[in-house]
Amino acid sequence: MSVSAASHLSPSYPDRAAWGTAPKLRAWQQEAFDLYFQREPRDFLTVATPGAGKTTYALRIASELMNRGVIRSITVVTPTEHLKRQWADAAGRVGISLDPEFKNSQGATSRDYVGVAVTYAQVAMHPALHRARTEARKTLVIFDEVHHAGDAKSWGDGIREAFDPATRRLQLTGTPFRSDDNPIPFVAYAEDGDGALRSVSDYSYGYGPALADGVVRPVIFLAYSGEMKWRTRAGDEITATLGTPLTKDQLGQAWRAALDPKGDWIRQVITAADRRLTEVRRGMPDAGGLIIATDHETARAYAKHLRTVTGEGATVVLSDDPGASKKIKEFGLSTQRWLVAVRMVSEGVDIPRLAVGIYATSISTPLFFAQAIGRFVRMRKRGETASVFVPSVPLLLTFAAEMEAERDHILNRKRDEDGLDDLLLEQAQREQKQPDALGDELPFQTLEASATFDRVLFDGGEFGTAAASGSPEEEDFLGLPGLLEPDQVASLLRKRQADQQAAKRRQPKPAPAELAPHEVIHELRKELNGLVGAWNHRTGQPHGVIHADLRRSCGGPPIAQASAEQIRERIAMIRRWASQRK
């Protein structure tokens, strides 16, 4: 089999070829390909940003190894069932026949195939079977998103047992490595001088270089804050503004309230995102949108909101749906506007026309976030941009600002005090029907949730000022052209921000309005709840216990029935507690 097996196909640039089939390698692919054959290694780890073309590169290496007689069989190991079929399709287009339907119970596959595509879980269930297959013929094993080999110790042990006899092993990953201490099989580690072991890649190609090379799309992040109000199990009503300093509990619950389908926040963000999609479609007629949801119930509810907004249905992909893979493929080939998915489109799935996204999940690991954003950066032609809508949560905004950060897998590392690193990615990827994110242990009822445009993040910079949903200021950013070069995006964002600031300076300052009685009580409740949150952070006492102590000290009914004067007394009391406590 020759390296030019795909020479009859259209080039990947400027028009993108079918997944994994580009006949001419991009510069980074050729460089990594040449390095591989200079070294002739048994193990080779390639780290390349999502959308850069790892599949094309890996299949070209496989073709060359087959042509040279180094290997006679190929095994591709993937994180999901859908990716097995996607790899088999891509391999088939370059003359490599892989069986994506191979099951452990079969023991062997048809001689029409030169190899199989399997999942990490499948291998871990019967490593001896896969070891026997690997020993039977000189085999190249391609590990797609190899960090999954460390999802559990049993998985790592199984992968090591199954593929230890392999003639060649090619490891691929497109996202920051996990931060737990499960070593990833066949990955090399070196001491970093701080008593930790750091993974060592043989070739690395990050988002920053890929963006500079025009290989991936630039990503515009549109952040939305807003006021959330909810009732706790103790019956307390709490109001908080997303995007302002909050305790961990408050942030988790405010974030959850924002994503609640019953509130207005998600409706308003969906409306804004669909408006953005309409603008993008002026230059990309088939552009599609993706909402990444936390669980099945909210995914279906978001689809109903989309029908109300757009007048047409959305494709809903659930992790337990046997037809999920077919739905993803059909959506990728259609011109339908929106796809709603729970997790399974977060990694590896190739839908190049996705250009607008809503990060509507409270999974907060850097690995999951990077995987999710990777769905939108796959370039088809120059000038395409991606737009992703996110809640104004500090952690997410940090991830967005650090899109170009490169992370290694570090063993025996010192843990961050905030405890927010991505331990056990499998929890984020596991198929569940119930929420599994921050605040799940704090049941509450969402009372109100409204969205406010906060800012735009692009290339490490922030643009725009807070504006009401549906305002001309928001429209300035939703209406950005969908086809722009990265420098044009930055230039236009700076101009929009300067225009808005100039317009605000020209506006006369309004005289402060006198608050109505209900507004006075609302502001006092907000102040008290903020103080209670701060006291909770300081003492560890639950919010309900603090409110109960204040009632015992000051008298009066629960906060929902308390008068303005009674709330002022409680505010004064908790301030005295704070001043008296050493």
Coordinates of C-alpha atoms in Angstrom, one line a residue:
M1 CA 0.0 0.0 0.0
S2 CA 1.5 3.3 -1.0
V3 CA 1.6 6.6 0.9
S4 CA -0.3 8.2 -2.0
A5 CA -3.4 6.0 -1.4
A6 CA -5.5 9.1 -1.0
S7 CA -4.1 11.0 -3.9
H8 CA -7.4 11.1 -5.8
L9 CA -9.2 13.0 -3.0
S10 CA -9.6 16.8 -2.8
P11 CA -7.0 18.7 -0.8
S12 CA -7.6 19.5 2.9
Y13 CA -6.7 23.2 2.4
P14 CA -8.3 25.6 1.5
D15 CA -11.3 23.2 1.2
R16 CA -11.3 20.6 3.9
A17 CA -11.2 17.0 2.8
A18 CA -13.2 14.2 4.3
W19 CA -12.0 13.4 7.9
G20 CA -8.6 11.7 7.8
T21 CA -8.2 11.7 4.0
A22 CA -6.0 14.7 3.0
P23 CA -3.6 13.7 0.2
K24 CA -1.1 16.5 1.0
L25 CA 0.1 16.7 4.5
R26 CA 0.1 20.0 6.3
A27 CA 3.4 21.4 7.4
W28 CA 3.1 20.1 10.9
Q29 CA 1.9 16.7 9.7
Q30 CA 4.8 16.4 7.3
E31 CA 7.3 17.4 10.0
A32 CA 5.9 14.9 12.5
F33 CA 5.8 12.2 9.8
D34 CA 9.4 12.8 8.9
L35 CA 10.5 12.8 12.5
Y36 CA 8.7 9.5 13.1
F37 CA 10.5 7.8 10.3
Q38 CA 13.9 9.3 11.2
R39 CA 13.6 7.7 14.6
E40 CA 11.7 4.5 13.7
P41 CA 10.4 4.3 17.3
R42 CA 8.3 1.6 18.8
D43 CA 6.4 4.2 20.8
F44 CA 5.6 7.8 19.5
L45 CA 3.4 10.3 21.3
T46 CA 1.9 13.1 19.2
V47 CA 0.1 16.0 20.9
A48 CA -1.8 18.1 18.4
T49 CA -4.7 20.5 19.0
P50 CA -8.2 19.4 18.0
G51 CA -8.9 20.1 14.4
A52 CA -5.3 20.0 13.3
G53 CA -5.6 16.7 11.5
K54 CA -4.2 13.9 13.7
T55 CA -6.2 11.3 11.9
T56 CA -4.8 12.1 8.5
Y57 CA -1.3 12.1 10.0
A58 CA -1.8 8.7 11.7
L59 CA -3.3 7.0 8.7
R60 CA -0.4 8.2 6.5
I61 CA 2.0 6.6 9.0
A62 CA -0.1 3.4 9.0
S63 CA 0.0 3.3 5.2
E64 CA 3.7 3.8 5.1
L65 CA 4.4 1.1 7.7
M66 CA 2.1 -1.3 5.8
N67 CA 3.9 -0.4 2.5
R68 CA 7.3 -1.1 4.1
G69 CA 6.2 -4.4 5.6
V70 CA 6.9 -3.3 9.1
I71 CA 3.3 -4.2 10.1
R72 CA 0.6 -6.4 8.8
S73 CA -2.3 -5.4 11.1
I74 CA -3.7 -2.2 12.7
T75 CA -5.7 -1.8 15.9
V76 CA -7.3 1.6 16.6
V77 CA -8.3 2.2 20.2
T78 CA -10.9 5.0 20.8
P79 CA -12.8 6.5 23.7
T80 CA -16.3 6.0 22.2
E81 CA -18.3 3.7 20.0
H82 CA -19.0 6.6 17.6
L83 CA -15.3 7.2 17.0
K84 CA -14.7 3.6 16.1
R85 CA -17.0 4.1 13.1
Q86 CA -15.5 7.4 12.3
W87 CA -12.0 6.0 12.2
A88 CA -13.2 3.1 10.1
D89 CA -14.8 5.5 7.6
A90 CA -11.7 7.6 7.4
A91 CA -9.4 4.6 7.0
G92 CA -11.7 3.1 4.3
R93 CA -11.3 6.3 2.2
V94 CA -7.5 5.7 2.0
G95 CA -7.7 2.0 1.4
I96 CA -7.3 0.7 4.9
S97 CA -10.2 -1.6 5.9
L98 CA -10.9 -1.6 9.6
D99 CA -13.8 -3.5 11.4
P100 CA -15.6 -1.1 13.7
E101 CA -18.2 -3.7 14.7
F102 CA -15.6 -6.2 16.2
K103 CA -16.8 -7.6 19.5
N104 CA -14.8 -9.5 22.1
S105 CA -17.2 -12.5 21.8
Q106 CA -16.1 -12.9 18.1
G107 CA -12.5 -13.6 18.9
A108 CA -11.5 -12.9 15.2
T109 CA -12.7 -10.7 12.4
S110 CA -13.1 -11.2 8.6
R111 CA -9.9 -11.5 6.5
D112 CA -11.4 -8.7 4.5
Y113 CA -10.1 -6.4 7.2
V114 CA -6.5 -5.5 8.0
G115 CA -7.5 -4.5 11.5
V116 CA -10.1 -3.4 14.0
A117 CA -11.4 -0.3 15.8
V118 CA -12.2 -0.9 19.5
T119 CA -12.8 1.1 22.6
Y120 CA -10.6 1.4 25.7
A121 CA -13.4 -0.1 27.7
Q122 CA -13.7 -3.0 25.3
V123 CA -10.0 -3.8 25.6
A124 CA -10.0 -3.6 29.4
M125 CA -12.8 -6.1 29.5
H126 CA -10.8 -8.8 27.8
P127 CA -7.1 -7.9 27.5
A128 CA -5.9 -11.5 27.0
L129 CA -8.0 -11.7 23.8
H130 CA -6.5 -8.5 22.4
R131 CA -3.0 -9.6 23.4
A132 CA -3.4 -12.8 21.4
R133 CA -4.6 -10.8 18.4
T134 CA -1.6 -8.5 18.8
E135 CA 0.8 -11.4 19.0
A136 CA -0.6 -13.2 16.0
R137 CA 0.5 -10.5 13.5
K138 CA 2.9 -7.6 13.4
T139 CA 0.6 -4.9 14.7
L140 CA 0.5 -1.1 14.8
V141 CA -1.7 0.2 17.6
I142 CA -3.1 3.7 17.3
F143 CA -4.3 5.1 20.6
D144 CA -6.8 7.9 19.9
E145 CA -6.9 10.4 22.8
V146 CA -4.5 8.2 24.7
H147 CA -5.2 10.0 28.1
H148 CA -8.3 7.7 28.3
A149 CA -5.9 4.8 28.9
G150 CA -5.5 6.2 32.4
D151 CA -9.2 6.6 33.2
A152 CA -8.9 3.9 35.8
K153 CA -6.1 1.7 37.0
S154 CA -7.9 -1.4 35.7
W155 CA -8.1 0.2 32.2
G156 CA -4.4 1.1 32.3
D157 CA -3.4 -2.4 33.3
G158 CA -5.6 -3.9 30.6
I159 CA -4.3 -1.7 27.9
R160 CA -0.7 -2.5 28.9
E161 CA -1.3 -6.2 29.0
A162 CA -3.1 -6.2 25.6
F163 CA -0.7 -4.2 23.6
D164 CA 2.7 -4.8 25.2
P165 CA 3.6 -7.2 22.3
A166 CA 2.7 -4.6 19.6
T167 CA 5.3 -4.0 16.9
R168 CA 4.5 -0.2 16.9
R169 CA 2.4 2.0 19.1
L170 CA 1.3 5.5 18.0
Q171 CA -0.3 7.6 20.7
L172 CA -2.4 10.6 19.8
T173 CA -4.0 13.3 22.0
G174 CA -5.5 16.7 21.2
T175 CA -6.3 18.1 24.7
P176 CA -4.4 18.8 28.0
F177 CA -3.5 15.7 29.8
R178 CA -5.4 14.6 32.9
S179 CA -4.1 15.6 36.3
D180 CA -4.6 12.5 38.4
D181 CA -1.8 10.0 39.3
N182 CA -2.9 7.1 37.0
P183 CA 0.1 6.6 34.7
I184 CA -0.8 6.4 31.0
P185 CA 0.5 3.1 29.5
F186 CA 3.4 3.5 26.9
V187 CA 3.8 7.2 27.7
A188 CA 7.3 8.3 28.8
Y189 CA 7.7 10.4 31.9
A190 CA 10.7 12.4 33.0
E191 CA 11.6 14.1 36.3
D192 CA 10.8 17.8 36.3
G193 CA 13.0 18.9 39.2
D194 CA 10.2 19.3 41.7
G195 CA 9.9 15.6 42.6
A196 CA 7.2 15.0 40.0
L197 CA 7.2 13.1 36.7
R198 CA 6.1 14.9 33.6
S199 CA 4.9 13.3 30.4
V200 CA 7.2 13.6 27.4
S201 CA 5.7 14.0 23.9
D202 CA 7.7 13.2 20.8
Y203 CA 6.0 15.9 18.8
S204 CA 3.7 18.7 19.9
Y205 CA 1.5 21.1 17.9
G206 CA -0.6 23.5 20.0
Y207 CA -3.6 25.7 19.4
G208 CA -1.5 28.8 19.2
P209 CA 0.8 27.6 16.3
A210 CA -2.2 26.0 14.6
L211 CA -4.1 29.3 14.7
A212 CA -1.0 31.2 13.4
D213 CA -0.8 28.7 10.5
G214 CA -4.4 29.0 9.6
V215 CA -5.1 25.4 10.4
V216 CA -7.8 26.0 13.0
R217 CA -10.5 28.7 13.5
P218 CA -10.2 31.5 16.0
V219 CA -12.7 31.3 18.8
I220 CA -14.7 34.2 20.1
F221 CA -16.1 33.6 23.6
L222 CA -19.3 35.5 24.5
A223 CA -19.8 35.5 28.2
Y224 CA -23.2 36.1 29.9
S225 CA -23.8 37.0 33.5
G226 CA -27.1 37.8 35.1
E227 CA -29.1 37.8 38.4
M228 CA -30.1 34.4 39.8
K229 CA -32.6 33.8 42.6
W230 CA -33.3 30.4 44.2
R231 CA -34.8 28.8 47.3
T232 CA -32.6 26.4 49.4
R233 CA -33.8 23.3 51.1
A234 CA -34.0 25.3 54.3
G235 CA -36.5 27.7 52.7
D236 CA -34.1 30.6 52.3
E237 CA -34.3 32.7 49.2
I238 CA -30.9 33.7 47.9
T239 CA -30.1 36.1 45.2
A240 CA -26.7 36.3 43.5
T241 CA -25.2 37.8 40.3
L242 CA -23.2 35.4 38.1
G243 CA -19.9 36.9 37.4
T244 CA -19.4 38.6 40.8
P245 CA -17.3 37.2 43.7
L246 CA -19.2 34.4 45.2
T247 CA -18.5 31.5 47.6
K248 CA -18.1 28.1 46.1
D249 CA -21.6 27.1 47.2
Q250 CA -23.1 30.3 45.9
L251 CA -21.3 30.0 42.6
G252 CA -22.4 26.3 42.1
Q253 CA -26.0 27.2 42.8
A254 CA -26.1 30.4 40.7
W255 CA -24.5 28.5 37.8
R256 CA -27.0 25.7 38.1
A257 CA -29.9 28.3 38.3
A258 CA -28.5 29.9 35.1
L259 CA -28.6 26.5 33.2
D260 CA -32.1 25.6 34.6
P261 CA -34.4 25.3 31.6
K262 CA -37.2 26.8 33.6
G263 CA -35.3 30.1 34.0
D264 CA -34.9 32.9 31.4
W265 CA -31.1 32.9 31.4
I266 CA -30.8 29.9 29.1
R267 CA -33.7 31.1 26.9
Q268 CA -32.1 34.5 26.4
V269 CA -28.7 32.9 25.7
I270 CA -30.2 30.5 23.2
T271 CA -31.9 33.4 21.5
A272 CA -28.6 35.3 21.3
A273 CA -26.7 32.3 20.0
D274 CA -29.3 31.6 17.3
R275 CA -29.0 35.3 16.3
R276 CA -25.2 34.8 16.1
L277 CA -25.7 31.7 14.0
T278 CA -27.9 33.6 11.5
E279 CA -25.1 36.1 11.1
V280 CA -22.4 33.4 10.7
R281 CA -24.6 31.7 8.0
R282 CA -24.3 34.8 5.8
G283 CA -20.7 33.6 5.1
M284 CA -21.1 29.9 6.0
P285 CA -24.5 28.9 4.7
D286 CA -24.4 25.4 6.3
A287 CA -23.0 26.6 9.7
G288 CA -24.5 24.6 12.6
G289 CA -24.8 25.2 16.3
L290 CA -24.2 22.8 19.3
I291 CA -25.5 23.0 22.8
I292 CA -23.5 20.8 25.3
A293 CA -26.0 19.9 28.1
T294 CA -25.3 18.3 31.4
D295 CA -28.1 15.6 31.4
H296 CA -30.8 14.1 29.4
E297 CA -33.7 16.1 30.9
T298 CA -32.2 19.5 30.3
A299 CA -31.1 18.5 26.7
R300 CA -34.7 17.8 25.8
A301 CA -35.8 21.0 27.4
Y302 CA -33.2 23.0 25.5
A303 CA -34.4 21.5 22.3
K304 CA -37.9 22.7 23.0
H305 CA -36.6 26.2 23.6
L306 CA -34.8 26.0 20.2
R307 CA -38.0 25.1 18.5
T308 CA -39.7 28.1 20.0
V309 CA -36.8 30.4 19.0
T310 CA -36.1 29.0 15.5
G311 CA -39.4 27.5 14.5
E312 CA -37.7 24.2 13.6
G313 CA -36.6 21.1 15.6
A314 CA -33.1 20.3 16.8
T315 CA -31.3 17.0 16.7
V316 CA -31.0 15.6 20.2
V317 CA -28.2 13.1 20.9
L318 CA -28.3 11.2 24.2
S319 CA -25.6 8.9 25.5
D320 CA -27.9 5.9 25.9
D321 CA -29.5 6.3 22.4
P322 CA -28.5 3.4 20.2
G323 CA -29.0 5.6 17.2
A324 CA -26.7 8.4 18.5
S325 CA -23.9 7.7 16.0
K326 CA -26.2 7.8 13.1
K327 CA -27.8 11.0 14.2
I328 CA -24.4 12.7 14.6
K329 CA -23.4 11.6 11.1
E330 CA -26.7 12.8 9.5
F331 CA -26.5 16.1 11.3
G332 CA -22.9 16.6 10.0
L333 CA -24.1 16.0 6.4
S334 CA -27.2 18.2 6.7
T335 CA -27.8 22.0 6.9
Q336 CA -29.9 21.8 10.1
R337 CA -29.3 24.6 12.5
W338 CA -28.9 23.0 15.9
L339 CA -27.7 19.9 17.7
V340 CA -28.1 19.3 21.4
A341 CA -25.9 16.7 23.0
V342 CA -25.0 15.2 26.4
R343 CA -21.2 14.8 26.6
M344 CA -20.7 12.5 23.6
V345 CA -19.9 15.3 21.2
S346 CA -17.3 16.7 23.6
E347 CA -14.3 14.8 22.1
G348 CA -13.1 13.6 18.7
V349 CA -16.5 13.8 16.9
D350 CA -15.9 15.5 13.6
I351 CA -18.6 17.9 12.5
P352 CA -16.7 20.6 10.6
R353 CA -19.7 22.9 10.0
L354 CA -20.2 23.5 13.8
A355 CA -19.4 27.2 14.3
V356 CA -21.6 28.3 17.2
G357 CA -21.8 26.7 20.6
I358 CA -23.3 27.1 24.0
Y359 CA -21.4 25.6 27.0
A360 CA -24.5 24.7 28.9
T361 CA -23.0 22.3 31.4
S362 CA -21.3 22.9 34.8
I363 CA -18.6 20.4 34.2
S364 CA -15.6 22.4 35.1
T365 CA -12.4 20.5 34.3
P366 CA -9.9 22.1 31.9
L367 CA -9.7 18.8 30.0
F368 CA -13.5 18.6 29.3
F369 CA -13.6 22.3 28.4
A370 CA -10.8 22.0 25.9
Q371 CA -12.4 18.9 24.4
A372 CA -15.7 20.7 24.1
I373 CA -14.2 23.8 22.4
G374 CA -12.3 21.5 20.1
R375 CA -15.6 20.7 18.4
F376 CA -15.8 24.2 16.9
V377 CA -12.2 24.9 15.7
R378 CA -12.0 22.6 12.7
M379 CA -11.1 24.8 9.7
R380 CA -12.6 24.3 6.2
K381 CA -11.5 27.5 4.6
R382 CA -9.7 30.7 5.7
G383 CA -11.7 33.3 7.5
E384 CA -14.1 31.0 9.3
T385 CA -14.6 31.9 13.0
A386 CA -16.1 30.0 15.9
S387 CA -18.4 31.6 18.5
V388 CA -19.0 29.9 21.9
F389 CA -21.4 31.2 24.5
V390 CA -20.4 30.6 28.2
P391 CA -21.7 31.5 31.6
S392 CA -19.6 34.3 33.3
V393 CA -17.9 31.8 35.7
P394 CA -14.4 32.7 36.6
L395 CA -13.0 29.2 36.0
L396 CA -14.5 29.0 32.5
L397 CA -13.3 32.5 31.6
T398 CA -9.8 31.5 32.7
F399 CA -9.9 28.4 30.5
A400 CA -11.1 30.6 27.6
A401 CA -8.3 33.1 28.1
E402 CA -5.8 30.2 28.2
M403 CA -6.8 28.4 25.1
E404 CA -3.1 28.3 24.0
A405 CA -1.8 26.8 27.2
E406 CA -0.1 23.5 26.9
R407 CA -0.3 21.0 29.8
D408 CA 1.5 17.8 30.4
H409 CA 0.5 14.8 32.5
I410 CA 2.2 15.2 35.8
L411 CA 2.5 12.3 38.4
N412 CA 3.0 13.0 42.1
R413 CA 2.1 16.7 41.6
K414 CA 1.2 19.1 44.4
R415 CA -2.6 19.5 44.4
D416 CA -4.1 22.9 43.9
E417 CA -5.8 24.2 47.1
D418 CA -9.0 25.0 45.2
G419 CA -9.4 21.3 44.3
L420 CA -10.7 22.1 40.9
D421 CA -8.2 20.1 38.8
D422 CA -9.7 17.4 36.5
L423 CA -9.4 14.3 38.7
L424 CA -10.9 11.2 37.1
L425 CA -12.0 12.4 33.7
E426 CA -14.3 9.4 33.6
Q427 CA -16.7 11.1 35.9
A428 CA -17.1 13.9 33.3
Q429 CA -17.5 11.4 30.5
R430 CA -19.6 8.7 32.2
E431 CA -23.0 8.2 30.8
Q432 CA -25.5 9.5 33.4
K433 CA -29.1 10.7 33.3
Q434 CA -28.7 12.9 36.4
P435 CA -26.7 16.1 36.9
D436 CA -23.2 15.5 38.2
A437 CA -21.8 19.0 38.5
L438 CA -21.1 21.7 41.2
G439 CA -24.0 22.2 43.6
D440 CA -25.7 18.8 43.0
E441 CA -25.5 18.2 46.8
L442 CA -27.4 21.4 47.4
P443 CA -31.0 21.0 46.3
F444 CA -32.8 24.1 45.5
Q445 CA -35.6 25.6 43.4
T446 CA -34.8 28.2 40.8
L447 CA -37.1 31.2 41.2
E448 CA -35.6 33.7 38.7
A449 CA -32.7 33.6 36.3
S450 CA -32.1 36.4 33.8
A451 CA -29.2 36.9 31.4
T452 CA -27.0 40.0 30.8
F453 CA -24.4 40.3 28.2
D454 CA -21.1 40.5 30.0
R455 CA -18.1 40.6 27.7
V456 CA -16.3 39.1 24.7
L457 CA -13.0 37.2 25.2
F458 CA -10.7 36.8 22.2
D459 CA -7.0 36.1 21.9
G460 CA -6.4 36.8 25.6
G461 CA -8.2 40.1 25.5
E462 CA -11.6 41.3 26.8
F463 CA -14.0 43.5 24.9
G464 CA -17.3 45.1 25.5
T465 CA -19.2 46.2 28.7
A466 CA -22.2 44.8 30.5
A467 CA -25.4 45.3 28.4
A468 CA -29.0 44.1 28.6
S469 CA -30.0 41.1 26.6
G470 CA -31.5 42.3 23.3
S471 CA -29.8 45.7 23.5
P472 CA -28.0 47.4 20.7
E473 CA -24.7 47.0 22.6
E474 CA -25.2 43.2 22.6
E475 CA -26.1 43.3 18.9
D476 CA -22.8 45.0 18.2
F477 CA -21.0 41.7 19.0
L478 CA -23.7 39.2 17.9
G479 CA -23.6 40.9 14.5
L480 CA -19.9 40.4 13.9
P481 CA -19.2 39.0 10.4
G482 CA -18.8 35.2 10.4
L483 CA -15.8 35.3 7.9
L484 CA -12.9 37.2 9.4
E485 CA -9.1 36.6 9.7
P486 CA -7.9 36.6 13.4
D487 CA -6.4 40.1 13.1
Q488 CA -9.6 41.4 11.6
V489 CA -11.6 39.9 14.5
A490 CA -9.3 41.7 17.1
S491 CA -9.5 45.0 15.1
L492 CA -13.2 44.9 14.8
L493 CA -13.7 44.0 18.5
R494 CA -11.5 46.9 19.6
K495 CA -13.5 49.3 17.4
R496 CA -16.9 48.1 18.7
Q497 CA -15.6 48.5 22.3
A498 CA -14.3 52.0 21.6
D499 CA -17.6 53.0 20.0
Q500 CA -19.6 51.8 22.9
Q501 CA -17.4 53.6 25.4
A502 CA -17.6 56.8 23.5
A503 CA -21.4 56.5 23.3
K504 CA -21.6 56.0 27.1
R505 CA -19.4 59.1 27.7
R506 CA -21.8 61.2 25.7
Q507 CA -24.9 60.1 27.6
P508 CA -26.0 62.4 30.5
K509 CA -25.8 60.7 33.9
P510 CA -29.3 60.1 35.2
A511 CA -30.3 61.3 38.7
P512 CA -30.5 58.4 41.2
A513 CA -34.1 57.1 41.3
E514 CA -35.9 56.7 44.6
L515 CA -36.5 53.0 45.2
A516 CA -40.0 51.6 45.7
P517 CA -40.6 49.7 48.9
H518 CA -40.3 46.3 47.2
E519 CA -37.0 47.4 45.7
V520 CA -35.7 48.4 49.1
I521 CA -36.5 45.0 50.6
H522 CA -35.0 43.3 47.5
E523 CA -31.7 45.2 48.0
L524 CA -31.7 44.5 51.7
R525 CA -32.2 40.8 51.2
K526 CA -29.5 40.8 48.7
E527 CA -27.1 42.5 51.1
L528 CA -28.0 40.1 53.9
N529 CA -27.6 37.0 51.8
G530 CA -24.2 38.2 50.7
L531 CA -23.1 38.7 54.3
V532 CA -24.5 35.2 55.2
G533 CA -22.5 33.8 52.3
A534 CA -19.3 35.5 53.6
W535 CA -20.0 34.2 57.1
N536 CA -20.5 30.7 55.7
H537 CA -17.2 31.0 54.0
R538 CA -15.5 32.1 57.2
T539 CA -17.1 29.7 59.7
G540 CA -18.2 26.8 57.6
Q541 CA -21.8 27.0 59.0
P542 CA -24.6 26.3 56.6
H543 CA -26.6 29.2 55.3
G544 CA -29.8 28.0 56.9
V545 CA -28.1 27.7 60.3
I546 CA -26.8 31.2 60.0
H547 CA -30.2 32.6 59.1
A548 CA -31.8 30.7 62.0
D549 CA -29.2 32.1 64.5
L550 CA -30.0 35.6 63.2
R551 CA -33.7 35.1 63.8
R552 CA -33.1 33.8 67.3
S553 CA -30.9 36.8 68.0
C554 CA -33.1 39.5 66.4
G555 CA -36.6 37.9 66.4
G556 CA -39.0 38.1 63.6
P557 CA -40.2 35.7 60.8
P558 CA -38.2 34.0 58.0
I559 CA -36.4 36.4 55.6
A560 CA -39.2 36.0 53.0
Q561 CA -41.7 37.6 55.4
A562 CA -39.3 39.9 57.3
S563 CA -39.8 43.7 57.1
A564 CA -37.2 46.1 55.9
E565 CA -36.4 47.1 59.5
Q566 CA -36.1 43.5 60.6
I567 CA -33.7 42.7 57.8
R568 CA -31.6 45.8 58.7
E569 CA -31.4 44.5 62.3
R570 CA -30.1 41.2 61.1
I571 CA -27.5 42.9 58.8
A572 CA -26.3 45.0 61.8
M573 CA -26.2 41.8 64.0
I574 CA -24.1 39.8 61.5
R575 CA -21.7 42.8 61.1
R576 CA -21.3 42.8 64.9
W577 CA -20.5 39.1 64.8
A578 CA -17.8 39.8 62.2
S579 CA -16.2 42.6 64.1
Q580 CA -16.2 40.7 67.5
R581 CA -14.8 37.4 66.1
K582 CA -11.0 37.3 66.2

